[in-house]
Amino acid sequence: YQRRVHGGPDAECFVKASTEELRAVKTNPNDLAFMLESTYLYKMTPFAEDNLRQAKYFECWEGLKVNFDNTKPF
């Protein structure tokens, strides 16, 4: 991910995905998921920065708990 472009699930999504039964899930055939990658740095336009940026976006991760022990080696 690029600087200032956070990625990953919010806390609620992470907990749900980490605790539900592992099984095949059929998705809507009309759904489309994609990820755009580039060797270039992305830069927000002034319009996006002033009008479209979610100022409190970071709050969706506040409930995310630490799930590893960093004192143990990999």
CSV table of C-alpha atoms in Angstrom, one decimal:
chain,number,residue,atom,x,y,z
A,1,TYR,CA,0.0,0.0,0.0
A,2,GLN,CA,1.1,3.5,-0.6
A,3,ARG,CA,1.8,6.1,1.9
A,4,ARG,CA,-1.4,7.4,3.6
A,5,VAL,CA,-3.5,4.8,1.8
A,6,HIS,CA,-4.6,2.3,4.4
A,7,GLY,CA,-5.9,-1.1,3.5
A,8,GLY,CA,-7.3,-4.0,5.2
A,9,PRO,CA,-10.5,-5.0,6.9
A,10,ASP,CA,-12.2,-3.0,9.6
A,11,ALA,CA,-12.3,-4.5,13.1
A,12,GLU,CA,-15.8,-6.0,12.7
A,13,CYS,CA,-15.0,-7.6,9.4
A,14,PHE,CA,-11.7,-9.1,10.7
A,15,VAL,CA,-13.4,-10.7,13.7
A,16,LYS,CA,-16.2,-12.1,11.6
A,17,ALA,CA,-13.9,-13.5,9.0
A,18,SER,CA,-11.6,-15.0,11.6
A,19,THR,CA,-14.2,-16.7,13.6
A,20,GLU,CA,-16.8,-18.1,11.2
A,21,GLU,CA,-16.8,-21.7,9.9
A,22,LEU,CA,-14.5,-22.3,7.0
A,23,ARG,CA,-16.7,-23.4,4.1
A,24,ALA,CA,-17.3,-22.5,0.5
A,25,VAL,CA,-19.4,-19.4,0.0
A,26,LYS,CA,-21.2,-18.7,-3.3
A,27,THR,CA,-21.0,-15.1,-4.3
A,28,ASN,CA,-23.2,-13.1,-6.5
A,29,PRO,CA,-22.1,-13.8,-10.1
A,30,ASN,CA,-22.6,-10.1,-10.9
A,31,ASP,CA,-20.1,-9.0,-8.3
A,32,LEU,CA,-16.7,-7.9,-9.4
A,33,ALA,CA,-13.6,-7.3,-7.2
A,34,PHE,CA,-10.4,-5.8,-8.4
A,35,MET,CA,-7.3,-4.2,-7.1
A,36,LEU,CA,-5.4,-1.5,-9.0
A,37,GLU,CA,-1.7,-1.5,-8.6
A,38,SER,CA,0.9,0.9,-10.1
A,39,THR,CA,4.6,1.7,-9.9
A,40,TYR,CA,3.6,5.3,-9.7
A,41,LEU,CA,2.6,7.1,-6.5
A,42,TYR,CA,-1.0,8.0,-6.1
A,43,LYS,CA,-1.8,11.6,-5.2
A,44,MET,CA,-5.2,12.9,-4.1
A,45,THR,CA,-6.5,15.8,-6.0
A,46,PRO,CA,-7.4,19.0,-4.0
A,47,PHE,CA,-11.0,18.3,-4.6
A,48,ALA,CA,-10.8,14.7,-3.2
A,49,GLU,CA,-8.8,15.9,-0.3
A,50,ASP,CA,-11.3,18.5,0.6
A,51,ASN,CA,-14.6,16.8,-0.3
A,52,LEU,CA,-14.2,13.0,-0.5
A,53,ARG,CA,-11.7,12.0,2.2
A,54,GLN,CA,-13.2,10.2,5.2
A,55,ALA,CA,-11.7,12.2,8.0
A,56,LYS,CA,-12.5,9.6,10.6
A,57,TYR,CA,-11.8,6.5,8.5
A,58,PHE,CA,-9.2,5.4,11.1
A,59,GLU,CA,-12.0,4.8,13.6
A,60,CYS,CA,-13.0,1.5,11.9
A,61,TRP,CA,-9.8,-0.1,13.2
A,62,GLU,CA,-10.0,1.1,16.8
A,63,GLY,CA,-11.6,-2.1,18.0
A,64,LEU,CA,-9.0,-4.3,16.3
A,65,LYS,CA,-7.2,-6.3,19.0
A,66,VAL,CA,-3.6,-7.5,18.9
A,67,ASN,CA,-3.7,-11.2,17.9
A,68,PHE,CA,0.0,-12.1,18.1
A,69,ASP,CA,2.8,-12.2,20.7
A,70,ASN,CA,5.7,-10.2,19.4
A,71,THR,CA,8.0,-11.7,22.0
A,72,LYS,CA,8.0,-15.1,20.3
A,73,PRO,CA,10.0,-15.8,17.2
A,74,PHE,CA,8.3,-16.7,13.9
